[in-house]
Amino acid sequence: MVALPTQNQLYAFYISRCAHHRVGKPNEQVLELLLEDEFSRLSWQKAEAAEHLISLDELHDMEGDSPSTLQNNDTPLAMKTTFRLPNSSLDEGPVHIGARGMLSILDLIQELPLLEEVDLSNVTSWYIADAFTHTREGAPCGNAVIKRLCEVIKNLPALRRLDVRTQPIGTLAANDLLHAIQGCQRLVDVFFCRKAVENRLCRTIDEALDKNREASAQLPSPSLPEALPPYLSRILTLDRKTLCEQQQLRWLLTEDDNFTGAVTEEELSEIVLHARLMSTSEVVWRCSNDGLRGDGVHLFVIKDGSLRACTDLEGLKLGRGDYFGDTYEHVIIYPSSRIVETERGIVYAIPLEWCRSLLDVWKKRVFELYSELRSFPIMQVVDTWTRVRLCTCSMLHHYKPGEVVLNVGDFRKAVWIVCSGFFEASAGTIEDKVATGRYEIHRFVKADVFGVEAVVARKGCSSVTVSVGKESKTIYSAVVVCGSAIRIISNSIRSVFVSLARPYSLHDDLRRIATKDLERGACFSII
């Protein structure tokens, strides 16, 4: 009897191979092929219902599933004889898969013994990023994918047809194909791009295929596996809903430089793995005594919904991507504040014990920056907790004389607080000065803030070029604030940000229109 893996086993195996090859996001088309069939769904539902001593109907009610919401896969992937990725639902164009992502898909294909055809003709080229592989550690090249493909097809006992015509292979990859054809006598049709392959080698491949066609009629039936390999039979079934939430948390954290810049990929994976979901109502109950201090056990990251911390009459709004629950009592003790739920939602609760490396980096930033920044005007208009969050989301940068910090049109959501030296915002170029005799400059000195245009302007970008001063003996440094702190501060003191941007911004919605203000130099100093 042929032993074939279930959809759940293949799904768990594919996800594990994505992690092995460091694929950030599993391919949507492959996940579509791996949707649960009725047998796979019932297998884990029966086990879970028995564990909780409830019926299947009760479990369906708890899961919130209904026949209209369930997605079924009529034919399990392991039962199919042809492997071809479905085209995108938006268009009929090729499916984009990078070299790294293709390696995990090939590992999956190797576990499908009934395959007679592997059709990869609707996949984009794996050679696109070859020019940049030397700059990325461990990045696979297109030839590495072809080599792995040749290893895989040798292990498919029933394979007869291979189509890789969209891949611009060269002589090296064609040689690998030749060896695979010679080692797989059932393989009688191989379609590949011949433009960059020597004619002699193409003829040799055609001759090898002709020999296979002559011999295939006399070959016995393929020998199919009677037992699953241990790594498949023992693999743990993944909760697809939990895994989806983990992927969403990973993308939420990678959007914030204060996470990706503070921990390694392995540490970030541990953080994601040990996080669990809580409702905003449960978080409010857990933090009822200590407010933004948290419960002393978790770092809370808001997925959706919103909370309001009543630090003052207006309160502090926390939304998607904001986090709290970290304390730094060795540096500053901030008062607790009552948290209320303003919009019901979901919060990721990450145990603090799995955030040690992250919290150590943040603690160091608070220790280095809080005492220096606390006297700056921008820090005087916010509460103590917001000052601490601003420090955890900041890094001190040193600049060279004349270096450009911001260009016109930059969309980076960050704020610079000048610590030493001076920075200049210029509206125009030297050519403008020659043509009009006007060259507009605004200077930022210690404790001044710039970069707020991208946060408050309607266009969401910088309208001026900001560069470092040109005095060679002066030390130039600034604290760069990004991530959650920008959202929190801009929500709290948006009017202050607008006032800071108006003197130098060229955006219509921020620029002062009054002629007398321009004459006084409120917008720019004319030199």
Coordinates of C-alpha atoms in Angstrom, one line a residue:
M1 CA 0.0 0.0 0.0
V2 CA 1.4 3.4 -1.0
A3 CA 2.0 5.7 2.0
L4 CA 1.1 9.3 1.1
P5 CA 1.4 12.4 3.4
T6 CA -1.7 14.3 4.5
Q7 CA -2.4 17.9 3.7
N8 CA -1.6 18.8 7.3
Q9 CA 1.7 17.0 7.2
L10 CA 2.7 18.6 4.0
Y11 CA 1.7 22.0 5.3
A12 CA 3.8 21.7 8.4
F13 CA 6.7 20.4 6.4
Y14 CA 6.5 23.3 3.9
I15 CA 6.4 25.8 6.7
S16 CA 9.4 24.2 8.4
R17 CA 11.4 24.3 5.1
C18 CA 10.5 28.0 4.7
A19 CA 12.0 28.6 8.1
H20 CA 15.0 26.5 7.2
H21 CA 15.7 28.5 4.0
R22 CA 14.8 31.8 5.8
V23 CA 11.8 32.6 3.6
G24 CA 10.0 35.5 5.2
K25 CA 6.6 34.8 3.7
P26 CA 5.3 31.4 2.5
N27 CA 4.1 31.5 -1.1
E28 CA 0.3 32.2 -1.4
Q29 CA -0.1 29.8 -4.4
V30 CA 1.5 26.9 -2.5
L31 CA -0.6 27.6 0.6
E32 CA -3.6 27.4 -1.8
L33 CA -2.5 23.9 -2.9
L34 CA -2.1 22.9 0.8
L35 CA -5.6 24.0 2.0
E36 CA -7.1 21.4 4.2
D37 CA -9.3 18.7 2.7
E38 CA -12.2 17.2 4.7
F39 CA -10.1 14.3 6.0
S40 CA -7.3 16.5 7.3
R41 CA -9.7 18.9 9.0
L42 CA -11.7 16.1 10.7
S43 CA -8.6 14.4 11.9
W44 CA -7.5 17.2 14.2
Q45 CA -11.0 18.4 15.0
K46 CA -11.9 14.9 16.4
A47 CA -8.7 14.9 18.5
E48 CA -9.4 18.4 19.9
A49 CA -13.0 17.6 20.6
A50 CA -12.1 14.5 22.5
E51 CA -9.5 16.4 24.5
H52 CA -12.0 19.0 25.6
L53 CA -14.8 16.4 26.0
I54 CA -17.2 18.2 23.6
S55 CA -18.9 17.3 20.4
L56 CA -17.7 18.3 16.9
D57 CA -20.7 20.7 16.5
E58 CA -19.7 22.5 19.7
L59 CA -16.1 22.7 18.5
H60 CA -17.3 24.3 15.2
D61 CA -19.3 26.9 17.2
M62 CA -16.2 27.7 19.3
E63 CA -14.0 28.0 16.3
G64 CA -16.5 30.2 14.5
D65 CA -16.5 28.0 11.4
S66 CA -19.4 27.5 9.1
P67 CA -19.8 25.7 5.7
S68 CA -19.7 29.1 4.0
T69 CA -16.4 30.1 5.6
L70 CA -14.5 26.9 5.3
Q71 CA -12.1 26.5 2.4
N72 CA -11.9 23.0 1.1
N73 CA -9.3 21.3 -1.1
D74 CA -11.1 18.6 -3.2
T75 CA -7.9 16.8 -4.1
P76 CA -5.0 16.5 -1.7
L77 CA -1.7 17.6 -3.2
A78 CA -0.1 14.2 -2.5
M79 CA -2.8 12.5 -4.8
K80 CA -2.1 14.8 -7.8
T81 CA 0.0 13.7 -10.7
T82 CA 0.8 17.2 -12.0
F83 CA 2.4 20.0 -9.9
R84 CA 1.7 23.4 -11.3
L85 CA 1.2 26.6 -9.2
P86 CA -2.1 28.3 -9.7
N87 CA -1.9 31.8 -11.3
S88 CA -2.7 34.9 -9.2
S89 CA -6.4 35.6 -8.8
L90 CA -5.8 39.2 -10.0
D91 CA -4.2 38.4 -13.3
E92 CA -2.9 35.5 -15.5
G93 CA 0.7 36.6 -15.3
P94 CA 3.6 34.5 -14.0
V95 CA 3.9 33.6 -10.4
H96 CA 6.8 35.5 -8.8
I97 CA 9.0 33.3 -6.6
G98 CA 12.6 34.1 -5.6
A99 CA 15.4 31.6 -5.6
R100 CA 15.2 31.2 -1.8
G101 CA 11.5 30.6 -1.9
M102 CA 11.8 28.1 -4.7
L103 CA 14.2 25.9 -2.6
S104 CA 11.5 25.3 0.0
I105 CA 9.0 24.5 -2.8
L106 CA 11.3 22.0 -4.3
D107 CA 11.7 20.3 -0.9
L108 CA 7.9 20.0 -0.9
I109 CA 7.8 18.6 -4.4
Q110 CA 10.2 15.8 -3.4
E111 CA 7.6 14.5 -1.0
L112 CA 5.0 13.9 -3.7
P113 CA 5.8 10.4 -5.1
L114 CA 2.8 10.2 -7.6
L115 CA 4.0 13.2 -9.6
E116 CA 4.3 12.5 -13.4
E117 CA 4.7 16.1 -14.4
V118 CA 6.4 19.1 -12.8
D119 CA 5.3 22.3 -14.7
L120 CA 7.2 25.4 -13.6
S121 CA 6.6 27.3 -16.8
N122 CA 4.5 30.0 -15.1
V123 CA 7.2 30.9 -12.6
T124 CA 9.4 34.0 -13.0
S125 CA 13.1 33.7 -13.4
W126 CA 15.2 32.5 -10.4
Y127 CA 18.2 34.4 -11.9
I128 CA 16.8 37.9 -11.4
A129 CA 18.7 38.6 -8.2
D130 CA 21.9 36.9 -9.2
A131 CA 23.8 40.2 -9.5
F132 CA 23.1 40.9 -5.8
T133 CA 23.8 37.5 -4.3
H134 CA 27.3 38.4 -3.4
T135 CA 26.1 41.2 -1.1
R136 CA 23.7 38.9 0.8
E137 CA 25.1 36.2 3.0
G138 CA 23.8 32.8 2.1
A139 CA 21.6 34.0 -0.8
P140 CA 21.1 31.2 -3.4
C141 CA 21.7 31.8 -7.1
G142 CA 19.6 30.6 -10.0
N143 CA 22.0 27.8 -10.8
A144 CA 21.7 26.5 -7.2
V145 CA 18.0 26.2 -7.7
I146 CA 18.4 24.2 -10.9
K147 CA 20.9 22.0 -9.2
R148 CA 18.5 21.3 -6.4
L149 CA 15.7 20.7 -8.9
C150 CA 17.8 18.0 -10.6
E151 CA 18.4 16.3 -7.2
V152 CA 14.6 16.3 -6.6
I153 CA 13.5 14.9 -9.9
K154 CA 15.9 11.9 -9.4
N155 CA 13.8 11.1 -6.3
L156 CA 10.5 11.2 -8.1
P157 CA 9.8 7.6 -9.2
A158 CA 7.0 8.3 -11.7
L159 CA 8.1 11.6 -13.2
R160 CA 7.8 11.8 -17.0
R161 CA 7.7 15.5 -17.9
L162 CA 9.6 18.6 -16.7
D163 CA 8.9 22.2 -17.9
V164 CA 11.3 25.0 -17.0
R165 CA 11.2 26.9 -20.2
T166 CA 11.0 30.4 -18.5
Q167 CA 14.4 30.0 -16.8
P168 CA 17.3 31.5 -18.8
I169 CA 19.7 28.6 -18.0
G170 CA 23.3 28.4 -19.2
T171 CA 25.7 25.6 -20.0
L172 CA 26.4 24.8 -16.3
A173 CA 22.7 24.4 -15.4
A174 CA 22.1 22.5 -18.7
N175 CA 24.8 20.0 -17.7
D176 CA 23.0 19.4 -14.4
L177 CA 19.8 18.8 -16.4
L178 CA 21.6 16.3 -18.6
H179 CA 22.9 14.3 -15.6
A180 CA 19.4 14.3 -14.2
I181 CA 17.9 13.0 -17.5
Q182 CA 20.5 10.2 -17.6
G183 CA 19.7 9.2 -14.0
C184 CA 15.9 9.2 -14.5
Q185 CA 14.9 6.8 -17.3
R186 CA 11.2 7.6 -17.1
L187 CA 11.8 11.3 -17.8
V188 CA 11.0 11.6 -21.5
D189 CA 10.1 15.3 -22.0
V190 CA 12.1 18.2 -20.8
F191 CA 11.3 21.8 -22.0
F192 CA 14.0 24.4 -21.3
C193 CA 15.3 27.6 -22.8
R194 CA 18.1 26.9 -25.3
K195 CA 19.2 30.4 -26.1
A196 CA 22.3 30.4 -23.8
V197 CA 23.1 26.7 -24.1
E198 CA 25.7 25.3 -26.5
N199 CA 24.2 23.5 -29.5
R200 CA 26.3 20.4 -28.9
L201 CA 25.0 20.2 -25.3
C202 CA 21.4 20.6 -26.6
R203 CA 21.9 17.7 -29.0
T204 CA 23.3 15.6 -26.2
I205 CA 20.2 16.3 -24.1
D206 CA 17.9 15.4 -27.0
E207 CA 19.8 12.1 -27.5
A208 CA 19.4 11.3 -23.8
L209 CA 15.7 11.9 -24.0
D210 CA 15.4 9.7 -27.1
K211 CA 17.1 6.9 -25.2
N212 CA 14.7 7.3 -22.3
R213 CA 11.7 7.2 -24.7
E214 CA 12.9 3.9 -26.2
A215 CA 13.6 2.4 -22.8
S216 CA 10.5 3.7 -21.0
A217 CA 8.1 1.2 -22.6
Q218 CA 10.1 -1.7 -21.1
L219 CA 10.4 -0.3 -17.6
P220 CA 8.4 -1.9 -14.8
S221 CA 5.9 0.1 -12.7
P222 CA 7.5 2.7 -10.5
S223 CA 8.4 1.6 -7.0
L224 CA 6.3 3.8 -4.6
P225 CA 7.0 4.2 -0.9
E226 CA 5.2 2.0 1.5
A227 CA 6.0 4.1 4.6
L228 CA 6.5 7.8 5.2
P229 CA 10.0 9.0 6.1
P230 CA 10.4 9.7 9.9
Y231 CA 10.6 13.5 9.5
L232 CA 7.1 13.5 7.9
S233 CA 5.4 10.8 10.1
R234 CA 6.6 12.5 13.3
I235 CA 6.1 16.1 12.3
L236 CA 3.9 18.1 14.6
T237 CA 0.6 19.3 13.0
L238 CA 0.5 23.1 13.0
D239 CA -2.5 25.1 14.1
R240 CA -3.1 27.1 10.9
K241 CA -4.9 29.9 12.7
T242 CA -2.1 30.2 15.3
L243 CA 0.5 30.2 12.5
C244 CA -1.3 32.9 10.6
E245 CA -1.3 35.1 13.7
Q246 CA 2.4 34.4 14.2
Q247 CA 3.1 35.6 10.6
Q248 CA 1.1 38.7 11.2
L249 CA 3.0 39.5 14.4
R250 CA 6.3 38.9 12.6
W251 CA 5.4 41.4 9.9
L252 CA 4.1 43.9 12.5
L253 CA 7.4 43.7 14.4
T254 CA 9.6 43.9 11.3
E255 CA 7.9 47.1 10.3
D256 CA 9.4 48.7 13.4
D257 CA 13.1 49.4 13.3
N258 CA 13.2 49.3 17.1
F259 CA 12.6 45.6 17.0
T260 CA 14.6 44.6 13.9
G261 CA 17.5 46.8 14.9
A262 CA 17.7 45.5 18.5
V263 CA 17.5 41.7 18.1
T264 CA 18.7 39.0 15.6
E265 CA 16.4 37.1 13.3
E266 CA 16.6 34.0 15.7
E267 CA 15.7 36.1 18.7
L268 CA 12.8 37.7 16.8
S269 CA 11.6 34.2 15.9
E270 CA 11.6 33.2 19.6
I271 CA 9.6 36.3 20.4
V272 CA 7.0 35.5 17.8
L273 CA 6.9 31.8 18.8
H274 CA 6.1 32.5 22.4
A275 CA 3.5 35.3 21.9
R276 CA -0.1 34.6 22.5
L277 CA -3.3 36.5 21.8
M278 CA -5.4 38.5 24.3
S279 CA -8.4 40.6 23.9
T280 CA -8.1 44.3 24.8
S281 CA -10.6 43.7 27.6
E282 CA -8.4 41.1 29.2
V283 CA -5.4 43.4 28.9
V284 CA -7.3 46.2 30.6
W285 CA -8.2 43.8 33.4
R286 CA -4.6 42.5 33.8
C287 CA -3.2 46.0 33.9
S288 CA -5.9 47.6 36.0
N289 CA -3.5 48.4 38.9
D290 CA -0.3 49.4 37.0
G291 CA -1.6 50.8 33.7
L292 CA 1.2 51.3 31.2
R293 CA 3.6 49.5 33.5
G294 CA 1.8 46.3 32.4
D295 CA 1.3 43.2 34.4
G296 CA 5.0 42.5 35.0
V297 CA 4.9 39.4 32.9
H298 CA 4.2 40.5 29.3
L299 CA 5.2 43.0 26.7
F300 CA 1.9 44.0 25.1
V301 CA 1.8 44.8 21.3
I302 CA -1.5 46.0 19.9
K303 CA -2.6 44.2 16.8
D304 CA -5.9 46.1 16.3
G305 CA -8.4 48.1 18.3
S306 CA -7.1 50.9 20.6
L307 CA -6.5 51.7 24.2
R308 CA -6.3 55.0 26.0
A309 CA -4.0 55.6 28.9
C310 CA -5.4 58.3 31.2
T311 CA -2.1 60.0 32.1
D312 CA -3.8 63.4 32.0
L313 CA -7.2 64.8 31.2
E314 CA -7.0 64.0 27.5
G315 CA -5.2 60.7 27.8
L316 CA -2.7 58.9 25.6
K317 CA -4.0 56.9 22.6
L318 CA -2.3 53.6 21.7
G319 CA -3.1 51.8 18.4
R320 CA -1.8 49.2 16.0
G321 CA 1.9 48.5 16.4
D322 CA 2.2 50.4 19.8
Y323 CA 3.5 48.5 22.8
F324 CA 3.8 48.8 26.6
G325 CA 4.6 46.8 29.7
D326 CA 8.4 47.4 29.7
T327 CA 9.8 49.3 32.8
Y328 CA 13.2 50.8 33.5
E329 CA 13.0 51.6 37.2
H330 CA 16.8 51.8 37.5
V331 CA 16.6 55.0 35.3
I332 CA 13.2 56.5 35.8
I333 CA 10.1 55.5 37.7
Y334 CA 7.0 56.8 35.9
P335 CA 3.6 56.8 37.5
S336 CA 1.0 54.2 36.7
S337 CA -2.0 55.3 34.7
R338 CA -5.5 53.8 34.2
I339 CA -6.0 52.1 30.9
V340 CA -9.4 52.0 29.2
E341 CA -10.6 50.3 26.1
T342 CA -11.7 52.7 23.4
E343 CA -12.0 50.2 20.5
R344 CA -12.3 46.5 21.1
G345 CA -9.5 44.5 19.5
I346 CA -6.7 42.0 19.8
V347 CA -3.3 42.4 21.6
Y348 CA -0.2 40.2 21.3
A349 CA 1.2 39.3 24.8
I350 CA 4.9 38.4 24.7
P351 CA 6.4 36.9 27.9
L352 CA 9.2 39.3 29.1
E353 CA 11.5 36.3 29.7
W354 CA 11.7 35.9 25.9
C355 CA 12.4 39.6 25.4
R356 CA 15.6 39.9 27.5
S357 CA 17.9 40.8 24.6
L358 CA 15.4 43.4 23.3
L359 CA 14.8 44.9 26.7
D360 CA 18.5 45.1 27.4
V361 CA 19.0 47.2 24.2
W362 CA 16.1 49.5 25.1
K363 CA 17.3 49.8 28.7
K364 CA 20.7 50.9 27.4
R365 CA 19.1 53.5 25.2
V366 CA 17.0 54.9 28.1
F367 CA 20.1 55.0 30.3
E368 CA 22.1 56.9 27.7
L369 CA 19.5 59.3 26.3
Y370 CA 17.0 60.1 29.0
S371 CA 19.1 62.4 31.2
E372 CA 20.3 64.3 28.1
L373 CA 17.0 64.7 26.4
R374 CA 14.7 65.4 29.4
S375 CA 15.6 69.1 29.4
F376 CA 14.9 69.6 25.7
P377 CA 11.6 71.5 24.9
I378 CA 10.1 68.6 22.9
M379 CA 10.3 66.5 26.1
Q380 CA 8.6 69.1 28.3
V381 CA 5.3 68.8 26.5
V382 CA 4.8 65.1 27.0
D383 CA 4.3 62.9 30.0
T384 CA 7.0 60.7 31.6
W385 CA 6.0 57.4 30.0
T386 CA 6.1 59.0 26.5
R387 CA 9.6 60.4 27.2
V388 CA 10.7 56.8 28.1
R389 CA 9.1 55.4 25.0
L390 CA 10.8 58.2 22.9
C391 CA 14.2 57.0 24.3
T392 CA 13.6 53.3 23.6
C393 CA 12.7 54.3 20.0
S394 CA 15.8 56.5 19.5
M395 CA 19.4 56.1 18.4
L396 CA 22.2 58.7 18.6
H397 CA 23.8 59.2 15.2
H398 CA 27.0 61.2 14.4
Y399 CA 27.3 62.9 11.0
K400 CA 30.1 64.2 8.8
P401 CA 30.3 67.9 7.8
G402 CA 28.2 68.5 4.6
E403 CA 26.4 65.1 4.8
V404 CA 22.8 65.1 3.5
V405 CA 20.4 63.8 6.1
L406 CA 17.1 64.3 4.2
N407 CA 16.3 64.8 0.6
V408 CA 13.3 66.4 -1.0
G409 CA 10.6 63.7 -1.3
D410 CA 11.9 61.4 1.4
F411 CA 9.0 59.5 3.0
R412 CA 10.8 58.2 6.0
K413 CA 8.7 58.6 9.2
A414 CA 11.3 59.8 11.6
V415 CA 12.2 62.8 13.7
W416 CA 15.7 64.2 14.3
I417 CA 16.5 66.0 17.6
V418 CA 19.8 68.0 17.3
C419 CA 22.2 67.2 20.1
S420 CA 25.3 69.1 18.9
G421 CA 26.4 71.2 15.9
F422 CA 23.8 72.5 13.5
F423 CA 21.8 71.3 10.5
E424 CA 20.4 73.4 7.6
A425 CA 17.2 73.0 5.6
S426 CA 17.6 74.5 2.2
A427 CA 14.7 75.3 -0.1
G428 CA 16.2 75.4 -3.5
T429 CA 19.6 75.0 -5.1
I430 CA 22.7 77.1 -5.9
E431 CA 21.2 77.4 -9.5
D432 CA 18.1 79.0 -7.9
K433 CA 20.3 81.5 -6.1
V434 CA 22.1 82.4 -9.4
A435 CA 18.8 82.8 -11.2
T436 CA 16.8 84.7 -8.6
G437 CA 19.3 86.0 -6.1
R438 CA 17.4 84.2 -3.3
Y439 CA 18.6 81.1 -1.5
E440 CA 16.4 80.1 1.5
I441 CA 17.9 78.4 4.5
H442 CA 16.6 77.5 7.9
R443 CA 19.1 76.4 10.6
F444 CA 18.5 73.9 13.4
V445 CA 20.7 74.1 16.5
K446 CA 20.9 72.1 19.7
A447 CA 17.4 70.9 21.0
D448 CA 15.7 71.8 17.6
V449 CA 13.6 69.2 15.9
F450 CA 13.3 68.5 12.1
G451 CA 11.9 65.8 10.0
V452 CA 8.3 66.3 11.3
E453 CA 7.1 67.2 7.8
A454 CA 6.7 63.6 6.8
V455 CA 4.6 63.0 9.9
V456 CA 2.1 65.9 9.7
A457 CA 2.1 67.0 6.0
R458 CA -0.7 65.8 3.7
K459 CA 1.8 64.5 1.2
G460 CA 3.8 62.6 3.9
C461 CA 7.2 63.5 2.7
S462 CA 10.0 66.1 3.1
S463 CA 9.8 69.3 1.1
V464 CA 13.3 70.5 1.8
T465 CA 16.8 69.2 1.8
V466 CA 18.4 68.9 5.3
S467 CA 22.2 68.7 5.4
V468 CA 24.8 68.9 8.1
G469 CA 26.8 72.1 8.7
K470 CA 30.2 72.4 6.9
E471 CA 32.5 73.5 9.8
S472 CA 35.1 70.8 9.9
K473 CA 36.0 71.2 13.6
T474 CA 32.4 71.0 14.9
I475 CA 30.9 67.7 16.2
Y476 CA 27.5 67.0 14.6
S477 CA 25.1 64.6 16.2
A478 CA 21.3 64.0 16.4
V479 CA 19.0 61.6 18.0
V480 CA 16.8 59.8 15.4
V481 CA 13.3 58.8 16.7
C482 CA 11.3 56.3 14.7
G483 CA 8.6 53.6 15.1
S484 CA 5.9 53.6 17.8
A485 CA 7.2 56.8 19.5
I486 CA 6.5 58.8 16.3
R487 CA 2.8 57.7 16.2
I488 CA 2.3 58.3 20.0
I489 CA 3.9 61.7 20.0
S490 CA 2.3 62.9 16.8
N491 CA -1.2 61.9 18.2
S492 CA -0.5 63.7 21.5
I493 CA 1.1 66.9 20.3
R494 CA 0.3 67.1 16.6
S495 CA -0.3 70.9 16.9
V496 CA 3.3 71.2 18.2
F497 CA 4.6 69.2 15.3
V498 CA 2.7 71.4 12.8
S499 CA 4.2 74.6 14.5
L500 CA 7.7 73.1 14.3
A501 CA 7.3 72.3 10.5
R502 CA 5.7 75.6 9.4
P503 CA 8.8 77.8 9.6
Y504 CA 10.7 75.9 7.0
S505 CA 8.2 73.6 5.2
L506 CA 7.3 74.2 1.5
H507 CA 4.1 72.1 1.7
D508 CA 1.0 74.1 0.9
D509 CA -0.9 72.8 3.9
L510 CA 1.9 73.8 6.3
R511 CA 3.4 76.9 4.7
R512 CA 2.4 80.3 6.1
I513 CA 0.7 82.4 3.5
A514 CA 0.8 85.8 5.1
T515 CA 3.2 88.1 3.3
K516 CA 4.2 89.9 6.5
D517 CA 5.3 86.6 8.0
L518 CA 7.6 85.9 5.0
E519 CA 9.0 89.4 5.3
R520 CA 9.8 88.9 8.9
G521 CA 11.6 85.7 8.0
A522 CA 9.2 83.4 9.8
C523 CA 9.3 80.9 7.0
F524 CA 13.0 81.2 5.9
S525 CA 15.9 83.5 6.6
I526 CA 17.0 85.0 3.2
I527 CA 20.7 85.2 2.7

